[in-house]
Short mmCIF file of C-alpha atoms in Angstrom, two decimals:
data_model
loop_
_atom_site.label_atom_id
_atom_site.label_comp_id
_atom_site.label_asym_id
_atom_site.label_seq_id
_atom_site.Cartn_x
_atom_site.Cartn_y
_atom_site.Cartn_z
CA MET A 1 -64.89 51.36 -66.91
CA ILE A 2 -61.75 49.92 -65.41
CA GLU A 3 -60.08 49.83 -68.84
CA GLN A 4 -60.31 53.63 -69.10
CA ALA A 5 -58.56 54.35 -65.83
CA ALA A 6 -55.12 55.90 -66.00
CA ASP A 7 -52.41 54.88 -63.55
CA GLU A 8 -49.62 57.19 -62.44
CA GLU A 9 -47.50 54.31 -61.03
CA GLY A 10 -47.16 52.35 -64.25
CA SER A 11 -48.52 51.61 -67.70
CA TRP A 12 -52.18 51.52 -68.60
CA VAL A 13 -52.10 47.70 -68.47
CA VAL A 14 -50.62 47.67 -64.96
CA GLY A 15 -53.10 50.21 -63.70
CA THR A 16 -56.05 48.41 -65.23
CA ILE A 17 -55.00 45.04 -63.78
CA LYS A 18 -54.36 46.46 -60.32
CA ARG A 19 -57.77 48.07 -60.19
CA ALA A 20 -59.46 44.91 -61.42
CA LEU A 21 -57.74 42.85 -58.75
CA GLU A 22 -58.63 45.37 -56.04
CA ALA A 23 -62.25 44.91 -57.17
CA GLU A 24 -61.74 41.09 -57.05
CA MET A 25 -62.39 40.88 -60.79
CA ILE A 26 -59.88 38.04 -61.36
CA GLU A 27 -61.19 36.91 -64.74
CA HIS A 28 -61.32 40.45 -66.08
CA ALA A 29 -57.74 41.10 -64.92
CA ALA A 30 -56.65 37.88 -66.58
CA GLN A 31 -58.29 38.87 -69.85
CA VAL A 32 -56.49 42.24 -69.84
CA TYR A 33 -53.22 40.46 -69.03
CA GLU A 34 -53.70 37.87 -71.79
CA GLU A 35 -54.28 40.62 -74.35
CA SER A 36 -51.36 42.77 -73.17
CA GLY A 37 -48.61 40.69 -74.78
CA VAL A 38 -45.19 39.57 -73.58
CA PRO A 39 -43.53 42.99 -73.02
CA ALA A 40 -45.92 43.89 -70.21
CA ALA A 41 -45.61 40.58 -68.34
CA ASP A 42 -42.57 41.36 -66.21
CA GLU A 43 -43.84 44.87 -65.51
CA VAL A 44 -47.15 43.45 -64.26
CA LEU A 45 -45.35 40.88 -62.10
CA ALA A 46 -43.08 43.50 -60.51
CA ALA A 47 -46.01 45.83 -59.84
CA LEU A 48 -48.09 43.11 -58.16
CA LYS A 49 -45.17 41.79 -56.14
CA ALA A 50 -44.57 45.31 -54.79
CA VAL A 51 -48.08 45.43 -53.27
CA PRO A 52 -48.49 42.66 -50.65
CA ALA A 53 -52.29 42.83 -50.76
CA LEU A 54 -52.27 42.12 -54.51
CA ARG A 55 -49.89 39.14 -54.46
CA GLU A 56 -52.46 36.42 -53.85
CA PRO A 57 -55.14 37.79 -56.21
CA GLY A 58 -52.33 38.42 -58.69
CA ALA A 59 -51.27 34.78 -58.43
CA LYS A 60 -54.86 33.71 -59.07
CA MET A 61 -54.95 35.99 -62.12
CA PHE A 62 -51.74 34.45 -63.51
CA LEU A 63 -53.19 30.98 -62.91
CA HIS A 64 -56.37 31.92 -64.73
CA ALA A 65 -54.20 33.11 -67.63
CA ARG A 66 -52.15 29.86 -67.45
CA ASP A 67 -48.94 31.78 -66.68
CA PHE A 68 -47.79 29.26 -64.10
CA GLY A 69 -44.26 30.58 -63.70
CA ARG A 70 -45.32 34.09 -62.67
CA ALA A 71 -48.03 32.69 -60.41
CA ALA A 72 -45.29 30.68 -58.71
CA ARG A 73 -43.20 33.79 -58.18
CA LEU A 74 -46.05 35.56 -56.42
CA TYR A 75 -46.77 32.53 -54.24
CA GLU A 76 -43.08 32.47 -53.40
CA ALA A 77 -43.27 36.14 -52.38
CA LEU A 78 -46.07 35.08 -50.01
CA ASN A 79 -43.89 32.25 -48.60
CA LEU A 80 -46.48 29.75 -49.81
CA TRP A 81 -43.81 27.23 -50.72
CA ALA A 82 -45.98 24.27 -51.69
CA LYS A 83 -48.18 26.37 -53.98
CA ALA A 84 -45.12 28.02 -55.51
CA ALA A 85 -43.42 24.67 -56.08
CA ALA A 86 -46.50 23.14 -57.69
CA GLN A 87 -46.76 26.03 -60.15
CA TYR A 88 -43.05 25.94 -60.95
CA GLU A 89 -43.60 22.29 -61.86
CA GLU A 90 -46.47 23.27 -64.15
CA ALA A 91 -44.15 25.85 -65.72
CA SER A 92 -41.50 23.14 -66.34
CA GLU A 93 -39.04 24.79 -63.96
CA PRO A 94 -38.07 21.81 -61.77
CA GLY A 95 -35.01 23.49 -60.27
CA GLU A 96 -37.12 26.34 -58.89
CA ALA A 97 -39.76 23.85 -57.77
CA GLY A 98 -37.13 21.84 -55.92
CA ARG A 99 -35.89 24.95 -54.14
CA CYS A 100 -39.42 25.80 -52.97
CA TRP A 101 -40.22 22.25 -51.84
CA HIS A 102 -36.93 22.29 -49.94
CA LYS A 103 -37.79 25.55 -48.22
CA GLY A 104 -41.23 24.18 -47.40
CA GLY A 105 -39.74 21.05 -45.85
CA ASP A 106 -40.91 18.46 -48.40
CA LEU A 107 -37.56 16.80 -48.98
CA ALA A 108 -38.88 13.96 -51.15
CA LYS A 109 -40.45 16.31 -53.69
CA ALA A 110 -37.46 18.63 -53.50
CA ALA A 111 -35.06 15.78 -54.28
CA ALA A 112 -37.19 14.59 -57.20
CA ASP A 113 -37.36 18.07 -58.73
CA TYR A 114 -33.65 18.74 -58.22
CA ASP A 115 -33.06 15.40 -59.91
CA ALA A 116 -35.34 16.32 -62.82
CA ALA A 117 -33.44 19.59 -63.24
CA GLY A 118 -30.08 17.77 -63.30
CA LEU A 119 -29.10 19.38 -59.98
CA TYR A 120 -27.67 16.13 -58.63
CA GLN A 121 -25.38 17.82 -56.11
CA ALA A 122 -28.49 19.22 -54.42
CA ALA A 123 -30.53 16.03 -54.80
CA VAL A 124 -28.03 13.51 -53.42
CA PRO A 125 -27.88 14.83 -49.81
CA LEU A 126 -31.68 14.84 -49.67
CA TYR A 127 -31.92 11.30 -51.00
CA GLN A 128 -29.38 10.22 -48.40
CA LYS A 129 -31.32 11.97 -45.64
CA LEU A 130 -34.52 10.26 -46.82
CA GLY A 131 -32.83 6.86 -46.92
CA ASP A 132 -33.42 6.48 -50.66
CA HIS A 133 -30.02 4.94 -51.27
CA ALA A 134 -30.77 3.75 -54.81
CA ALA A 135 -31.57 7.29 -55.94
CA ALA A 136 -28.58 8.62 -54.02
CA ALA A 137 -26.28 6.11 -55.73
CA ARG A 138 -27.60 7.10 -59.14
CA GLY A 139 -27.03 10.77 -58.34
CA LEU A 140 -23.50 10.10 -57.13
CA LEU A 141 -22.79 8.34 -60.40
CA LYS A 142 -24.13 11.33 -62.33
CA VAL A 143 -21.78 13.76 -60.55
CA GLY A 144 -18.72 11.58 -61.06
CA ARG A 145 -18.52 10.09 -57.56
CA ALA A 146 -18.39 6.57 -58.94
CA VAL A 147 -16.58 5.03 -55.96
CA ASP A 148 -19.19 6.29 -53.50
CA ALA A 149 -21.95 5.13 -55.85
CA ALA A 150 -20.40 1.65 -56.07
CA ARG A 151 -20.30 1.36 -52.29
CA LEU A 152 -23.96 2.27 -52.02
CA TYR A 153 -24.95 -0.18 -54.74
CA GLN A 154 -22.94 -2.87 -52.97
CA LYS A 155 -24.87 -2.23 -49.74
CA LEU A 156 -28.10 -2.48 -51.72
CA ASN A 157 -26.94 -5.76 -53.29
CA ASN A 158 -27.59 -4.15 -56.67
CA VAL A 159 -24.99 -5.92 -58.79
CA ARG A 160 -25.91 -4.16 -62.04
CA GLY A 161 -25.56 -0.77 -60.40
CA GLU A 162 -22.30 -1.67 -58.69
CA VAL A 163 -20.76 -2.97 -61.92
CA ASP A 164 -21.76 0.20 -63.80
CA ALA A 165 -20.31 2.38 -61.05
CA LEU A 166 -17.06 0.42 -60.80
CA ARG A 167 -16.58 0.67 -64.55
CA ALA A 168 -16.92 4.46 -64.26
CA VAL A 169 -14.01 4.85 -61.81
CA LYS A 170 -11.18 6.68 -63.59
CA PRO A 171 -7.55 5.47 -63.60
CA SER A 172 -6.52 8.82 -62.09
CA GLU A 173 -8.59 8.23 -58.95
CA PRO A 174 -6.77 6.97 -55.82
CA GLU A 175 -9.15 4.04 -55.43
CA TYR A 176 -8.87 2.86 -59.02
CA CYS A 177 -6.98 -0.35 -58.23
CA ASP A 178 -9.34 -1.31 -55.43
CA SER A 179 -12.28 -0.65 -57.76
CA VAL A 180 -10.79 -2.86 -60.47
CA LYS A 181 -10.23 -5.66 -57.97
CA ARG A 182 -13.79 -5.39 -56.71
CA LEU A 183 -15.12 -5.38 -60.29
CA VAL A 184 -13.07 -8.47 -61.13
CA GLU A 185 -14.37 -10.18 -57.99
CA VAL A 186 -18.01 -9.35 -58.77
CA LEU A 187 -17.78 -10.50 -62.38
CA ALA A 188 -16.04 -13.73 -61.47
CA THR A 189 -18.57 -14.46 -58.72
CA ARG A 190 -21.44 -13.82 -61.14
CA GLY A 191 -20.15 -16.45 -63.57
CA ARG A 192 -18.40 -14.06 -65.95
CA PRO A 193 -14.73 -15.12 -65.56
CA ILE A 194 -13.67 -14.23 -69.10
CA GLU A 195 -15.01 -10.71 -68.74
CA ALA A 196 -13.32 -10.47 -65.33
CA THR A 197 -10.07 -11.56 -66.94
CA GLN A 198 -10.42 -8.88 -69.61
CA VAL A 199 -11.07 -6.16 -67.01
CA ALA A 200 -7.96 -7.13 -65.01
CA SER A 201 -5.80 -7.44 -68.11
CA ASP A 202 -6.93 -4.09 -69.52
CA ALA A 203 -6.28 -2.33 -66.22
CA MET A 204 -2.78 -3.78 -65.97
CA ARG A 205 -2.02 -2.86 -69.57
CA ASP A 206 -3.09 0.78 -69.13
CA ASN A 207 -2.18 1.60 -65.53
CA ALA A 208 1.21 1.34 -63.81
CA ALA A 209 -0.31 1.13 -60.33
CA ALA A 210 -2.46 -1.80 -61.44
CA ARG A 211 0.58 -3.57 -62.88
CA ALA A 212 2.37 -3.18 -59.55
CA ASP A 213 -0.61 -4.39 -57.47
CA SER A 214 0.24 -7.87 -56.17
CA ALA A 215 -3.38 -8.76 -55.33
CA LEU A 216 -4.59 -7.87 -58.83
CA ASN A 217 -1.76 -9.89 -60.38
CA LYS A 218 -2.75 -12.87 -58.25
CA MET A 219 -6.40 -12.48 -59.24
CA LEU A 220 -5.46 -12.49 -62.92
CA MET A 221 -3.23 -15.55 -62.49
CA ASP A 222 -6.02 -17.40 -60.68
CA LEU A 223 -8.50 -16.51 -63.42
CA TYR A 224 -6.17 -17.86 -66.10
CA LEU A 225 -5.54 -21.04 -64.11
CA LYS A 226 -9.28 -21.66 -63.65
CA GLN A 227 -9.68 -21.37 -67.42
CA GLY A 228 -6.87 -23.87 -67.96
CA LYS A 229 -4.48 -21.27 -69.40
CA LYS A 230 -1.33 -22.08 -67.42
CA ASP A 231 0.98 -20.42 -69.94
CA LEU A 232 -0.81 -17.07 -69.57
CA ALA A 233 -0.80 -17.39 -65.78
CA GLU A 234 2.96 -18.03 -65.91
CA ARG A 235 3.48 -14.94 -68.10
CA VAL A 236 1.69 -12.82 -65.52
CA ARG A 237 3.79 -14.32 -62.71
CA ALA A 238 7.04 -13.81 -64.59
CA ARG A 239 6.14 -10.28 -65.66
CA PHE A 240 5.18 -9.30 -62.13
CA ALA A 241 8.39 -10.75 -60.72
CA GLY A 242 10.41 -8.84 -63.33
CA GLU A 243 8.53 -5.62 -62.62
CA GLN A 244 9.50 -5.79 -58.98
CA GLU A 245 13.15 -5.86 -60.03
CA SER A 246 12.96 -3.09 -62.63
CA PRO A 247 11.26 0.34 -62.65
CA GLU A 248 10.43 -0.15 -66.33
CA PRO A 249 7.07 -1.92 -66.44
CA ALA A 250 6.50 -4.41 -69.21
CA GLU A 251 3.16 -4.04 -70.95
CA PRO A 252 1.04 -7.13 -70.31
CA GLU A 253 -0.18 -9.07 -73.30
CA THR A 254 -3.89 -9.33 -74.00
CA PRO A 255 -4.45 -12.35 -76.24
CA GLY A 256 -6.98 -11.82 -79.01
CA GLU A 257 -8.88 -14.94 -78.07
CA VAL A 258 -9.66 -13.43 -74.66
CA ASP A 259 -11.22 -10.35 -76.29
CA ALA A 260 -13.46 -12.46 -78.51
CA ALA A 261 -14.51 -14.76 -75.71
CA ALA A 262 -15.27 -11.84 -73.41
CA THR A 263 -17.48 -10.28 -76.05
CA THR A 264 -19.40 -13.54 -76.46
CA GLN A 265 -19.79 -13.92 -72.71
CA ILE A 266 -21.07 -10.39 -72.22
CA THR A 267 -23.73 -10.68 -74.89
CA SER A 268 -24.87 -14.13 -73.80
CA SER A 269 -24.91 -13.56 -70.04
CA ALA A 270 -27.94 -13.24 -67.78
CA HIS A 271 -27.58 -9.49 -68.21
CA ALA A 272 -29.10 -9.91 -71.64
CA GLY A 273 -32.20 -8.88 -69.70
CA TYR A 274 -31.11 -5.37 -70.64
CA ALA A 275 -31.56 -6.24 -74.31
CA PHE A 276 -35.07 -7.56 -73.56
CA LEU A 277 -35.86 -4.32 -71.74
CA LYS A 278 -34.71 -2.26 -74.73
CA ALA A 279 -37.03 -4.23 -77.01
CA ILE A 280 -40.17 -3.18 -75.13
CA PRO A 281 -42.05 -0.65 -77.32
CA LEU A 282 -42.89 1.50 -74.29
CA PHE A 283 -39.17 2.25 -73.81
CA SER A 284 -38.04 2.37 -77.43
CA LYS A 285 -37.37 6.12 -77.38
CA LEU A 286 -35.50 6.30 -74.07
CA SER A 287 -31.89 7.46 -74.14
CA LEU A 288 -28.97 5.20 -73.22
CA ASP A 289 -28.57 6.86 -69.81
CA ASP A 290 -32.29 6.56 -69.06
CA MET A 291 -32.33 2.90 -70.12
CA LYS A 292 -29.38 2.10 -67.88
CA ASP A 293 -30.99 3.91 -64.96
CA LEU A 294 -34.21 1.97 -65.51
CA HIS A 295 -32.33 -1.33 -65.73
CA ARG A 296 -30.54 -0.63 -62.45
CA LEU A 297 -33.88 0.11 -60.78
CA MET A 298 -35.37 -3.26 -61.72
CA SER A 299 -35.17 -6.11 -59.24
CA GLU A 300 -34.43 -9.72 -60.19
CA GLU A 301 -37.19 -12.11 -59.15
CA LYS A 302 -37.61 -15.89 -59.42
CA PHE A 303 -40.82 -17.93 -59.54
CA ASP A 304 -41.37 -21.68 -59.24
CA ILE A 305 -43.56 -23.78 -61.54
CA GLY A 306 -47.22 -23.08 -60.85
CA GLU A 307 -46.56 -19.88 -58.90
CA VAL A 308 -48.96 -17.04 -59.72
CA ILE A 309 -47.02 -13.92 -60.64
CA ILE A 310 -50.04 -11.67 -61.26
CA GLU A 311 -53.55 -12.41 -60.06
CA ASN A 312 -56.70 -11.25 -61.82
CA ALA A 313 -58.73 -8.23 -60.61
CA VAL A 314 -56.14 -6.86 -58.16
CA ASP A 315 -53.96 -3.77 -58.12
CA GLY A 316 -51.22 -4.09 -60.73
CA ARG A 317 -47.76 -5.11 -59.54
CA GLY A 318 -45.91 -3.36 -62.35
CA LEU A 319 -43.84 -4.53 -65.28
CA PHE A 320 -42.25 -7.97 -65.52
CA VAL A 321 -39.73 -8.92 -68.20
CA VAL A 322 -39.13 -12.66 -68.60
CA VAL A 323 -35.39 -13.39 -68.76
CA GLU A 324 -35.66 -17.19 -68.49
CA GLY A 325 -38.58 -19.64 -68.40
CA LYS A 326 -42.19 -19.46 -69.56
CA VAL A 327 -45.51 -18.19 -68.24
CA ASP A 328 -49.14 -18.79 -69.16
CA ILE A 329 -51.67 -15.96 -69.42
CA TYR A 330 -55.22 -16.80 -68.31
CA ALA A 331 -58.40 -14.84 -68.93
CA ILE A 332 -60.84 -15.23 -66.04
CA SER A 333 -64.52 -15.71 -66.86
CA PRO A 334 -67.60 -16.98 -64.97
CA THR A 335 -66.82 -20.45 -66.31
CA GLY A 336 -63.27 -20.37 -64.96
CA PRO A 337 -59.76 -19.50 -66.19
CA LYS A 338 -58.93 -19.95 -69.86
CA ARG A 339 -55.36 -19.97 -71.15
CA VAL A 340 -55.01 -17.36 -73.89
CA ASN A 341 -51.25 -17.13 -74.39
CA THR A 342 -47.84 -18.49 -73.43
CA LEU A 343 -44.85 -16.16 -73.11
CA GLY A 344 -41.14 -16.95 -72.96
CA ALA A 345 -37.79 -15.19 -72.63
CA GLY A 346 -37.93 -11.60 -73.81
CA ALA A 347 -41.69 -11.30 -73.29
CA PHE A 348 -43.17 -8.76 -70.87
CA PHE A 349 -46.45 -8.16 -69.10
CA GLY A 350 -48.02 -5.80 -66.58
CA GLU A 351 -46.75 -2.64 -68.30
CA ILE A 352 -50.17 -0.95 -68.26
CA SER A 353 -50.08 -0.87 -64.44
CA LEU A 354 -47.00 1.37 -64.62
CA LEU A 355 -49.09 4.23 -65.97
CA GLY A 356 -52.54 3.66 -64.47
CA LYS A 357 -54.27 2.41 -61.34
CA SER A 358 -56.73 0.02 -62.99
CA LYS A 359 -57.18 -3.54 -61.78
CA THR A 360 -55.44 -6.42 -63.53
CA SER A 361 -57.38 -8.16 -66.29
CA ALA A 362 -55.67 -11.55 -66.39
CA ARG A 363 -53.79 -14.13 -64.33
CA VAL A 364 -50.13 -14.90 -65.08
CA ALA A 365 -48.54 -18.09 -63.76
CA ALA A 366 -45.15 -19.75 -64.26
CA ILE A 367 -45.16 -23.03 -66.20
CA GLN A 368 -41.36 -23.32 -65.94
CA PRO A 369 -38.94 -21.88 -63.38
CA VAL A 370 -38.94 -18.19 -64.23
CA GLU A 371 -36.36 -15.47 -63.79
CA ALA A 372 -37.70 -11.99 -64.43
CA LEU A 373 -36.86 -8.32 -64.09
CA HIS A 374 -39.49 -6.33 -62.21
CA ILE A 375 -40.26 -2.71 -61.48
CA ALA A 376 -43.21 -1.60 -59.35
CA PRO A 377 -45.47 1.33 -60.31
CA ALA A 378 -44.20 3.51 -57.44
CA GLU A 379 -40.59 3.06 -58.52
CA PHE A 380 -41.44 3.75 -62.14
CA GLU A 381 -43.33 6.90 -61.16
CA LYS A 382 -40.23 8.14 -59.33
CA PHE A 383 -38.14 7.26 -62.39
CA LEU A 384 -40.36 9.35 -64.67
CA SER A 385 -40.74 12.27 -62.25
CA ALA A 386 -36.98 12.79 -62.35
CA ARG A 387 -36.90 12.66 -66.16
CA PRO A 388 -39.55 14.89 -67.79
CA ASN A 389 -38.27 14.22 -71.32
CA ALA A 390 -38.32 10.47 -70.75
CA ALA A 391 -41.83 10.74 -69.29
CA LEU A 392 -43.04 12.56 -72.40
CA ARG A 393 -41.63 9.85 -74.66
CA VAL A 394 -43.05 7.02 -72.55
CA TYR A 395 -46.57 8.48 -72.34
CA ARG A 396 -46.60 9.22 -76.06
CA LEU A 397 -45.58 5.65 -76.88
CA PHE A 398 -48.07 4.30 -74.35
CA ALA A 399 -50.87 6.23 -76.08
CA GLU A 400 -49.78 4.94 -79.49
CA ASN A 401 -49.53 1.36 -78.20
CA LEU A 402 -52.98 1.61 -76.60
CA ALA A 403 -54.47 2.98 -79.81
CA GLU A 404 -53.01 0.03 -81.74
CA ARG A 405 -54.54 -2.42 -79.28
CA VAL A 406 -57.93 -0.78 -79.55
CA ARG A 407 -57.74 -0.91 -83.35
CA ALA A 408 -56.70 -4.57 -83.24
CA LEU A 409 -59.65 -5.45 -80.99
CA SER A 410 -62.10 -3.55 -83.19
CA THR A 411 -61.10 -5.55 -86.27
CA ARG A 412 -61.55 -9.00 -84.70
#
């Protein structure tokens, strides 16, 4: 019997496994390996890697035993990069998987796995090479290159992303003043003048270079004038004029009423879509960073009255979150469409298509002008592939939500 054979080059376990593999007895070798325990694992791997002819059967043995990480290492020794990467993924080693995909030339999968491993410095150049600027911008933000991230978001016309990136620029950075001015401009253009005023005022209070920046002073004066606050605009003008004459900067005043108004404006702005997104059960366990990343990924879409947003019995378009307006949900039967529900701001639909490829089961049409946030299944899949922990939470919640729906239907 193979089990009784001694082996001069290693332990009994190593010798037994090597002989079994030489005899192409993969399952038997796997059984011996499974029963050998943890201490022998690295010894077995080293012994099989040292014999080129046993690397591939050894990888198959490790796969049979569900030891994906060691199977990956043998495939890597064979320069089978795709197989190695796939098994590193199964072993929850995304950094190693990314390295193998990269060596094998699959830059998209390499970038996604580097991203999942938190290796953003490695992921960003690949995203840039692939032309995935949104992912590149997110990676730049993660590694502290907020200015570069803001520029990319600006090119993508992703206002939410640009605002987040501009807010992350540190006062110590050379481009801080330019970033503040751009942030003030974006906020003012988006109908958030009080928040823009607060950003400019805070920057000038805390940063000497900002206080000395003539363009930023002018922007703040203009913002005050547009809000009818001539006295505050005059204070800024007088303070700036005095600062030019004296090296001792005077700290700008930030009236309490501006703080309160800015808070009200922030929470009541169109960006309350983020609050709607947070309220969706599917995302209730996502972290703050993951939620912000997801929000930045979502596009803003508008629909006219009567426009069909989702048609029945077609491939799902992904998740929609209603920010403004109302939609009707229609069930389609042989006798024609039947309205079954009406949804308004804060409601969502299409979430099942994010996690499955089934056809849609209803028609959704706008009955008022609708503004909605939208993310397509492909984008959501990329989002989850870069965040294994988030994916686990989402799929768990999806299963719980689905179970609740099934129970609800069974009790009708």
